[in-house]
Short mmCIF file of C-alpha atoms in Angstrom, two decimals:
data_model
loop_
_atom_site.label_atom_id
_atom_site.label_comp_id
_atom_site.label_asym_id
_atom_site.label_seq_id
_atom_site.Cartn_x
_atom_site.Cartn_y
_atom_site.Cartn_z
CA ARG L 1 59.27 -71.72 -77.81
CA LEU L 2 57.39 -69.74 -75.19
CA VAL L 3 54.75 -72.44 -74.80
CA SER L 4 57.10 -75.40 -74.58
CA ASP L 5 59.08 -74.09 -71.61
CA TRP L 6 56.29 -72.48 -69.59
CA SER L 7 56.56 -75.06 -66.81
CA SER L 8 60.12 -73.93 -66.02
CA ASP L 9 58.65 -70.75 -64.56
CA VAL L 10 56.23 -70.30 -61.68
CA CYS L 11 52.74 -70.70 -63.15
CA SER L 12 50.17 -67.99 -62.76
CA SER L 13 48.47 -69.86 -59.94
CA ASP L 14 51.45 -69.41 -57.64
CA LEU L 15 49.60 -66.73 -55.68
CA SER L 16 47.18 -69.46 -54.65
CA GLY L 17 50.18 -71.54 -53.61
CA LEU L 18 51.54 -68.65 -51.57
CA GLY L 19 48.10 -68.24 -50.04
CA ALA L 20 48.14 -71.89 -49.05
CA MET L 21 51.48 -71.37 -47.32
CA GLY L 22 50.07 -68.36 -45.52
CA CYS L 23 47.10 -70.38 -44.31
CA LEU L 24 49.45 -73.03 -42.95
CA LEU L 25 51.38 -70.36 -41.08
CA LEU L 26 48.09 -69.14 -39.62
CA ARG L 27 47.25 -72.75 -38.64
CA LYS L 28 44.31 -73.10 -40.99
CA PRO L 29 44.98 -76.48 -42.63
CA LYS L 30 41.59 -76.84 -44.33
CA ALA L 31 41.91 -73.50 -46.06
CA ALA L 32 45.50 -74.33 -46.99
CA ALA L 33 44.41 -77.64 -48.54
CA LEU L 34 41.65 -75.93 -50.51
CA MET L 35 43.95 -73.23 -51.89
CA GLY L 36 46.69 -75.75 -52.62
CA GLY L 37 44.28 -77.91 -54.57
CA PHE L 38 43.00 -74.91 -56.46
CA SER L 39 46.58 -73.90 -57.34
CA ALA L 40 47.40 -77.40 -58.57
CA GLY L 41 44.25 -77.52 -60.64
CA LEU L 42 45.09 -74.26 -62.36
CA CYS L 43 48.58 -75.47 -63.19
CA LEU L 44 47.23 -78.69 -64.67
CA THR L 45 44.60 -77.01 -66.82
CA ALA L 46 46.49 -73.90 -67.96
CA GLY L 47 48.28 -75.63 -70.81
CA THR L 48 45.04 -76.53 -72.58
CA LYS L 49 44.61 -72.92 -73.72
CA ALA L 50 48.10 -72.46 -75.14
CA PHE L 51 48.69 -71.20 -78.66
CA GLU L 52 51.73 -70.39 -80.72
CA TRP L 53 52.78 -66.81 -81.46
CA ALA L 54 54.11 -67.64 -84.93
CA ASP L 55 52.17 -65.78 -87.63
CA LYS L 56 49.97 -64.03 -85.07
CA SER L 57 49.24 -60.35 -85.68
CA VAL L 58 49.73 -58.28 -82.51
CA PHE L 59 48.85 -54.61 -81.98
CA ILE L 60 50.87 -52.90 -79.20
CA THR L 61 50.06 -49.44 -77.87
CA GLY L 62 53.08 -47.62 -76.49
CA GLY L 63 55.11 -50.02 -78.61
CA SER L 64 57.93 -47.66 -79.55
CA ARG L 65 59.89 -47.94 -76.30
CA GLY L 66 60.18 -49.56 -72.89
CA LEU L 67 58.13 -52.66 -72.16
CA GLY L 68 56.18 -52.28 -75.41
CA LEU L 69 59.38 -52.52 -77.43
CA ALA L 70 60.59 -55.46 -75.31
CA LEU L 71 57.32 -57.28 -76.05
CA ALA L 72 57.72 -56.54 -79.75
CA LYS L 73 61.22 -58.02 -79.73
CA GLN L 74 60.00 -61.24 -78.14
CA LEU L 75 57.06 -61.46 -80.52
CA VAL L 76 59.04 -61.06 -83.74
CA ALA L 77 61.63 -63.49 -82.40
CA HIS L 78 58.84 -66.08 -82.35
CA GLY L 79 57.51 -65.25 -85.78
CA ALA L 80 54.69 -62.87 -84.88
CA LYS L 81 53.77 -59.80 -86.93
CA VAL L 82 53.64 -56.62 -84.87
CA THR L 83 52.04 -53.22 -85.22
CA LEU L 84 53.57 -50.56 -83.00
CA ALA L 85 51.36 -47.61 -82.07
CA ALA L 86 52.77 -44.46 -80.48
CA ARG L 87 52.52 -40.67 -80.77
CA LYS L 88 56.02 -39.82 -82.02
CA PHE L 89 57.19 -40.56 -85.54
CA ASP L 90 60.89 -40.50 -84.61
CA GLU L 91 60.40 -43.00 -81.78
CA LEU L 92 58.48 -45.35 -84.06
CA ALA L 93 61.16 -45.09 -86.75
CA ARG L 94 63.90 -45.94 -84.26
CA ALA L 95 61.86 -48.82 -82.82
CA ARG L 96 61.31 -50.29 -86.27
CA GLU L 97 65.03 -49.97 -87.03
CA ILE L 98 65.93 -51.68 -83.75
CA LEU L 99 63.62 -54.61 -84.52
CA LEU L 100 64.80 -55.02 -88.10
CA ASN L 101 68.47 -54.79 -87.10
CA GLU L 102 67.99 -57.65 -84.64
CA TYR L 103 65.48 -59.60 -86.73
CA PRO L 104 65.87 -58.72 -90.45
CA ALA L 105 62.93 -60.92 -91.44
CA ALA L 106 60.57 -59.31 -88.92
CA GLU L 107 57.22 -58.03 -90.16
CA VAL L 108 56.69 -54.65 -88.48
CA CYS L 109 54.06 -52.00 -89.07
CA THR L 110 54.16 -48.62 -87.31
CA VAL L 111 51.31 -46.17 -86.87
CA ILE L 112 51.09 -42.77 -85.18
CA CYS L 113 48.26 -42.89 -82.67
CA ASP L 114 47.10 -41.08 -79.54
CA VAL L 115 45.28 -43.79 -77.59
CA THR L 116 43.19 -41.23 -75.70
CA LYS L 117 41.42 -40.45 -78.99
CA LYS L 118 39.04 -43.23 -80.01
CA ASN L 119 39.02 -42.32 -83.69
CA GLU L 120 42.81 -42.57 -83.88
CA LEU L 121 42.72 -45.94 -82.13
CA ALA L 122 40.15 -47.24 -84.59
CA ILE L 123 42.19 -46.06 -87.59
CA ALA L 124 45.38 -47.58 -86.13
CA MET L 125 43.74 -50.98 -85.66
CA LYS L 126 42.38 -50.88 -89.21
CA GLU L 127 45.91 -50.19 -90.44
CA ALA L 128 47.16 -53.23 -88.52
CA ILE L 129 44.49 -55.40 -90.13
CA SER L 130 45.24 -53.91 -93.54
CA ALA L 131 48.98 -54.53 -93.13
CA PHE L 132 48.72 -58.18 -92.10
CA GLY L 133 45.21 -59.21 -93.13
CA VAL L 134 44.22 -60.08 -89.59
CA LEU L 135 44.52 -58.98 -85.96
CA ASP L 136 44.78 -61.65 -83.27
CA VAL L 137 45.96 -59.84 -80.13
CA ILE L 138 45.94 -56.31 -78.75
CA VAL L 139 48.25 -55.15 -75.98
CA ASN L 140 47.10 -52.10 -74.02
CA ASN L 141 50.52 -50.97 -72.87
CA ALA L 142 50.60 -47.19 -73.42
CA GLY L 143 51.03 -45.25 -70.21
CA SER L 144 52.71 -42.47 -68.31
CA ILE L 145 53.83 -42.06 -64.72
CA SER L 146 52.94 -39.14 -62.47
CA VAL L 147 55.07 -38.73 -59.35
CA GLY L 148 54.77 -36.25 -56.49
CA PRO L 149 53.02 -35.61 -53.16
CA LEU L 150 49.23 -35.47 -52.99
CA ASP L 151 49.32 -31.78 -52.06
CA SER L 152 50.90 -30.97 -55.43
CA MET L 153 48.36 -32.93 -57.49
CA THR L 154 45.21 -31.53 -59.10
CA ARG L 155 42.15 -33.06 -60.72
CA VAL L 156 43.89 -32.59 -64.09
CA ASP L 157 46.64 -35.01 -63.04
CA PHE L 158 44.09 -37.64 -62.03
CA GLU L 159 42.02 -37.18 -65.18
CA ALA L 160 45.07 -37.44 -67.44
CA GLN L 161 46.11 -40.74 -65.87
CA MET L 162 42.55 -42.11 -66.03
CA LYS L 163 42.22 -41.24 -69.72
CA LEU L 164 45.47 -42.95 -70.59
CA HIS L 165 45.34 -46.02 -68.36
CA LEU L 166 41.62 -46.78 -68.04
CA TYR L 167 39.62 -45.14 -70.81
CA ALA L 168 42.09 -45.99 -73.56
CA ALA L 169 41.79 -49.68 -72.62
CA VAL L 170 38.00 -49.40 -72.51
CA GLU L 171 37.92 -47.77 -75.95
CA SER L 172 40.33 -50.24 -77.56
CA THR L 173 38.27 -53.14 -76.22
CA ASP L 174 35.07 -51.59 -77.56
CA ILE L 175 36.67 -51.14 -80.98
CA ILE L 176 38.15 -54.63 -81.31
CA ARG L 177 35.34 -56.62 -79.70
CA PRO L 178 33.03 -56.84 -82.76
CA TYR L 179 35.98 -57.87 -84.92
CA PHE L 180 37.06 -60.58 -82.48
CA LYS L 181 33.47 -61.83 -82.23
CA ARG L 182 33.24 -62.20 -86.01
CA ARG L 183 36.51 -64.15 -86.03
CA GLY L 184 35.46 -66.42 -83.19
CA GLY L 185 37.72 -64.95 -80.51
CA GLY L 186 40.91 -63.08 -79.73
CA ARG L 187 43.24 -62.05 -76.93
CA ILE L 188 43.70 -58.83 -75.00
CA ILE L 189 46.68 -58.10 -72.76
CA ASN L 190 46.21 -55.20 -70.35
CA ILE L 191 49.44 -53.94 -68.81
CA CYS L 192 48.39 -52.76 -65.38
CA SER L 193 50.86 -52.34 -62.48
CA LEU L 194 51.48 -53.56 -58.97
CA GLY L 195 50.35 -50.00 -58.22
CA GLY L 196 46.91 -51.31 -59.24
CA LYS L 197 46.94 -53.71 -56.32
CA SER L 198 48.98 -51.80 -53.75
CA ALA L 199 49.19 -48.01 -53.53
CA VAL L 200 52.62 -46.38 -53.41
CA PRO L 201 53.17 -42.98 -51.72
CA HIS L 202 53.64 -39.99 -54.04
CA MET L 203 52.01 -41.80 -56.98
CA LEU L 204 48.32 -41.35 -56.25
CA PRO L 205 47.01 -40.40 -59.73
CA TYR L 206 48.94 -43.35 -61.16
CA ASN L 207 47.71 -45.70 -58.42
CA ALA L 208 44.08 -44.63 -58.82
CA SER L 209 44.11 -45.14 -62.59
CA LYS L 210 45.79 -48.52 -62.35
CA PHE L 211 43.35 -49.70 -59.66
CA ALA L 212 40.57 -48.67 -62.06
CA LEU L 213 42.21 -50.55 -64.95
CA ALA L 214 42.61 -53.65 -62.78
CA GLY L 215 38.91 -53.68 -61.92
CA TYR L 216 37.86 -53.12 -65.51
CA SER L 217 40.26 -55.69 -66.91
CA GLN L 218 39.25 -58.39 -64.45
CA GLY L 219 35.54 -57.79 -65.02
CA ALA L 220 35.90 -57.58 -68.80
CA GLY L 221 37.84 -60.85 -68.79
CA ILE L 222 34.95 -62.61 -67.07
CA GLU L 223 32.29 -61.29 -69.45
CA LEU L 224 34.29 -61.53 -72.67
CA SER L 225 35.24 -65.15 -72.00
CA GLN L 226 31.74 -66.04 -73.21
CA GLU L 227 32.80 -64.69 -76.62
CA ASN L 228 36.09 -66.63 -76.59
CA ILE L 229 38.00 -63.40 -75.96
CA THR L 230 40.73 -63.96 -73.38
CA VAL L 231 41.88 -61.04 -71.23
CA THR L 232 45.18 -61.23 -69.35
CA THR L 233 45.82 -58.56 -66.72
CA VAL L 234 49.51 -58.00 -66.01
CA TYR L 235 50.88 -56.45 -62.81
CA PRO L 236 54.51 -55.43 -63.33
CA THR L 237 56.65 -54.02 -60.57
CA LEU L 238 59.60 -51.73 -61.25
CA MET L 239 61.41 -52.46 -64.50
CA GLN L 240 64.74 -51.37 -65.92
CA THR L 241 63.21 -49.75 -69.00
CA GLY L 242 64.78 -46.29 -68.60
CA SER L 243 61.28 -44.81 -68.33
CA PRO L 244 61.92 -42.44 -65.38
CA ILE L 245 63.24 -39.76 -67.76
CA GLN L 246 59.78 -39.78 -69.38
CA ALA L 247 57.84 -39.66 -66.09
CA VAL L 248 56.26 -36.40 -64.90
CA PHE L 249 57.30 -35.01 -61.52
CA LYS L 250 55.87 -32.46 -59.11
CA GLY L 251 56.95 -31.38 -55.64
CA ASP L 252 60.69 -31.44 -55.07
CA HIS L 253 61.39 -32.52 -58.64
CA GLU L 254 65.00 -33.61 -58.31
CA LYS L 255 64.56 -35.57 -55.09
CA GLU L 256 61.38 -37.21 -56.39
CA PHE L 257 63.23 -38.28 -59.52
CA ALA L 258 66.19 -39.51 -57.48
CA TRP L 259 64.20 -41.99 -55.37
CA PHE L 260 62.16 -43.14 -58.34
CA ASP L 261 65.06 -43.77 -60.72
CA PHE L 262 67.13 -45.33 -57.92
CA ALA L 263 64.35 -47.84 -57.18
CA ASP L 264 63.79 -48.44 -60.90
CA ASN L 265 67.37 -49.64 -61.30
CA LEU L 266 67.85 -51.41 -57.99
CA PRO L 267 68.86 -55.08 -58.43
CA LEU L 268 66.37 -57.61 -57.02
CA LEU L 269 63.68 -54.92 -56.65
CA SER L 270 63.44 -54.14 -60.38
CA MET L 271 63.11 -56.52 -63.33
CA ARG L 272 64.68 -56.60 -66.78
CA PRO L 273 62.07 -55.85 -69.47
CA GLU L 274 63.20 -58.86 -71.51
CA THR L 275 62.36 -61.15 -68.60
CA ALA L 276 59.04 -59.43 -68.07
CA ALA L 277 58.14 -59.70 -71.77
CA LYS L 278 58.80 -63.45 -71.82
CA LYS L 279 56.61 -64.00 -68.78
CA ILE L 280 53.82 -61.84 -70.17
CA LEU L 281 53.70 -63.62 -73.52
CA ARG L 282 53.80 -67.00 -71.85
CA ALA L 283 50.90 -66.12 -69.56
CA ALA L 284 48.87 -64.72 -72.47
CA SER L 285 49.55 -67.78 -74.63
CA LEU L 286 48.21 -69.96 -71.82
CA GLY L 287 45.13 -67.80 -71.38
CA ASP L 288 46.00 -66.81 -67.81
CA ALA L 289 43.64 -64.24 -66.31
CA GLU L 290 46.31 -62.53 -64.19
CA LEU L 291 50.06 -62.29 -63.93
CA VAL L 292 51.96 -60.69 -61.06
CA LEU L 293 55.41 -60.55 -62.57
CA SER L 294 57.99 -60.68 -59.79
CA PRO L 295 58.43 -62.60 -56.53
CA VAL L 296 58.65 -59.24 -54.73
CA GLY L 297 55.30 -58.28 -56.17
CA LYS L 298 53.71 -61.57 -55.18
CA LEU L 299 54.99 -61.24 -51.63
CA ARG L 300 53.63 -57.70 -51.47
CA VAL L 301 50.18 -58.87 -52.60
CA LEU L 302 50.20 -61.78 -50.18
CA GLY L 303 51.46 -59.61 -47.33
CA GLY L 304 48.73 -57.07 -47.98
CA ALA L 305 46.09 -59.80 -47.91
CA LEU L 306 47.31 -61.51 -44.74
CA PHE L 307 48.77 -58.61 -42.76
CA PRO L 308 47.12 -55.40 -44.07
CA GLU L 309 47.77 -53.28 -40.98
CA LEU L 310 51.43 -54.24 -40.81
CA VAL L 311 51.97 -53.53 -44.50
CA ASN L 312 50.11 -50.23 -44.17
CA ALA L 313 52.35 -49.25 -41.26
CA VAL L 314 55.41 -49.99 -43.38
CA MET L 315 54.05 -47.87 -46.23
CA VAL L 316 53.26 -45.03 -43.81
CA PHE L 317 56.87 -45.14 -42.66
CA ILE L 318 58.12 -45.09 -46.26
CA GLY L 319 55.80 -42.18 -46.96
CA SER L 320 57.32 -40.23 -44.07
CA LEU L 321 60.73 -40.49 -45.76
CA MET L 322 59.53 -39.04 -49.06
CA PRO L 323 60.60 -35.56 -50.27
CA LYS L 324 58.62 -32.68 -48.73
CA GLY L 325 58.46 -30.18 -51.63
CA GLN L 326 54.99 -29.24 -52.89
CA SER L 327 55.61 -27.47 -56.19
CA GLY L 328 52.70 -27.76 -58.61
CA VAL L 329 54.93 -27.28 -61.66
CA ARG L 330 55.28 -30.33 -63.90
CA GLN L 331 58.72 -31.42 -65.09
CA THR L 332 59.89 -34.47 -66.97
CA GLY L 333 62.38 -36.83 -65.43
CA TYR L 334 65.01 -35.62 -67.86
CA GLN L 335 64.57 -32.08 -66.49
CA SER L 336 64.75 -33.37 -62.90
CA ARG L 337 67.78 -35.66 -62.87
CA GLY L 338 70.41 -33.34 -61.35
CA HIS L 339 70.27 -34.73 -57.80
CA PHE L 340 70.18 -38.33 -59.08
CA GLU L 341 73.34 -37.85 -61.10
CA ASN L 342 75.29 -35.99 -58.43
CA SER L 343 74.23 -37.54 -55.12
CA LEU L 344 76.72 -40.01 -53.66
CA LEU L 345 73.82 -42.33 -52.78
CA THR L 346 72.31 -42.53 -56.27
CA LYS L 347 75.35 -41.86 -58.47
CA PRO L 348 76.30 -45.59 -58.68
CA MET L 349 72.98 -46.17 -60.48
CA LYS L 350 73.70 -43.50 -63.12
CA HIS L 351 75.43 -45.84 -65.58
CA ARG L 352 72.77 -48.53 -65.21
CA ALA L 353 70.03 -45.94 -65.83
CA ARG L 354 71.72 -44.59 -68.96
CA GLN L 355 72.17 -48.10 -70.36
CA ALA L 356 68.49 -48.85 -69.80
CA GLU L 357 67.47 -45.62 -71.54
CA LEU L 358 69.55 -46.30 -74.64
CA LYS L 359 68.58 -49.95 -74.87
CA ASN L 360 64.87 -49.24 -74.59
CA ASN L 361 64.65 -46.27 -76.99
CA GLN L 362 64.14 -43.71 -74.21
CA TYR L 363 65.26 -40.32 -75.46
CA PRO L 364 65.11 -37.05 -73.47
CA SER L 365 61.87 -35.12 -73.34
CA GLU L 366 61.27 -31.67 -71.90
CA ASP L 367 57.52 -31.52 -72.55
CA ALA L 368 55.85 -32.71 -69.35
CA GLU L 369 52.37 -31.78 -70.58
CA PHE L 370 52.82 -33.96 -73.68
CA ASN L 371 54.22 -36.86 -71.66
CA LEU L 372 51.19 -36.76 -69.39
CA GLY L 373 48.87 -36.70 -72.38
CA LEU L 374 47.58 -33.16 -71.84
CA HIS L 375 48.11 -32.10 -75.47
#
């Protein structure tokens, strides 16, 4: 079970432990002792909030592919009932088939829903409650990725990312809050991004929206705790979900896609979605407020806190290596993959990328406006 083996992983307080190590390196023993004690206290008390996923009803936005589908697999494997919400009927049908092929006894409901439209969200949640009689957890996972230099971005790009990543989470929380209050509590999992803690060059609309989601999610978690509603904010790094073909690119489309998909499939830097899903569900079952998924992500957060100027200098250098094109035309990753597939540098990753796409229900799209949520 997820709960029974949680101690085999690094608990969510490990950032405090890393902070303690940093303080020791900076020769601040009192601060190190304080942070170390705080970290130990969190580890000792986290288990008191644990609950089992069996028979829980979980609503997942963006549940038809990628991390959302990986979460659904883990949930049904532990006896949960899942409702998958997404915009495409064919994706939802394939996702349901994938789940039932692996877990024939799984209880799966699918609903077509655009999370940027509050009325559709409300109807989708009612369908989840109607299907299973109850709703225990919502996962705000739906998202898109916008990649390209700042000079190629417009207000529309920023607004689209804000609607999908911030406002959709705000609306879903508003909708479910009265229901959770009547039932005496509930759980919300907000899938943010390490890009919500540390900006990455050529991803500014994405970064800005995820920073906004991080602030909202943290603040909502504090206030909603008084109503026994637990909010877990998750900060994934790169994951091998095959999602780059769905991302939206501007600038030098093919070179932007090449660096992004290369990084997304790079061993050690990227994480398998199955591993991420297990960690996320474990943290949520324990009632953790935050989860930074990978050691690389934790080091990046710690480095930014202790050595901000050094980390900024490194990011400036990385930014200087980015593609220079400034085209304002939007293309999907699928339309932009020529350089990635043919370059000698990135070609070794081609097979890994294709495997990730097929495994995670990522099928080609040529509608960049749709992928960004513009229609």
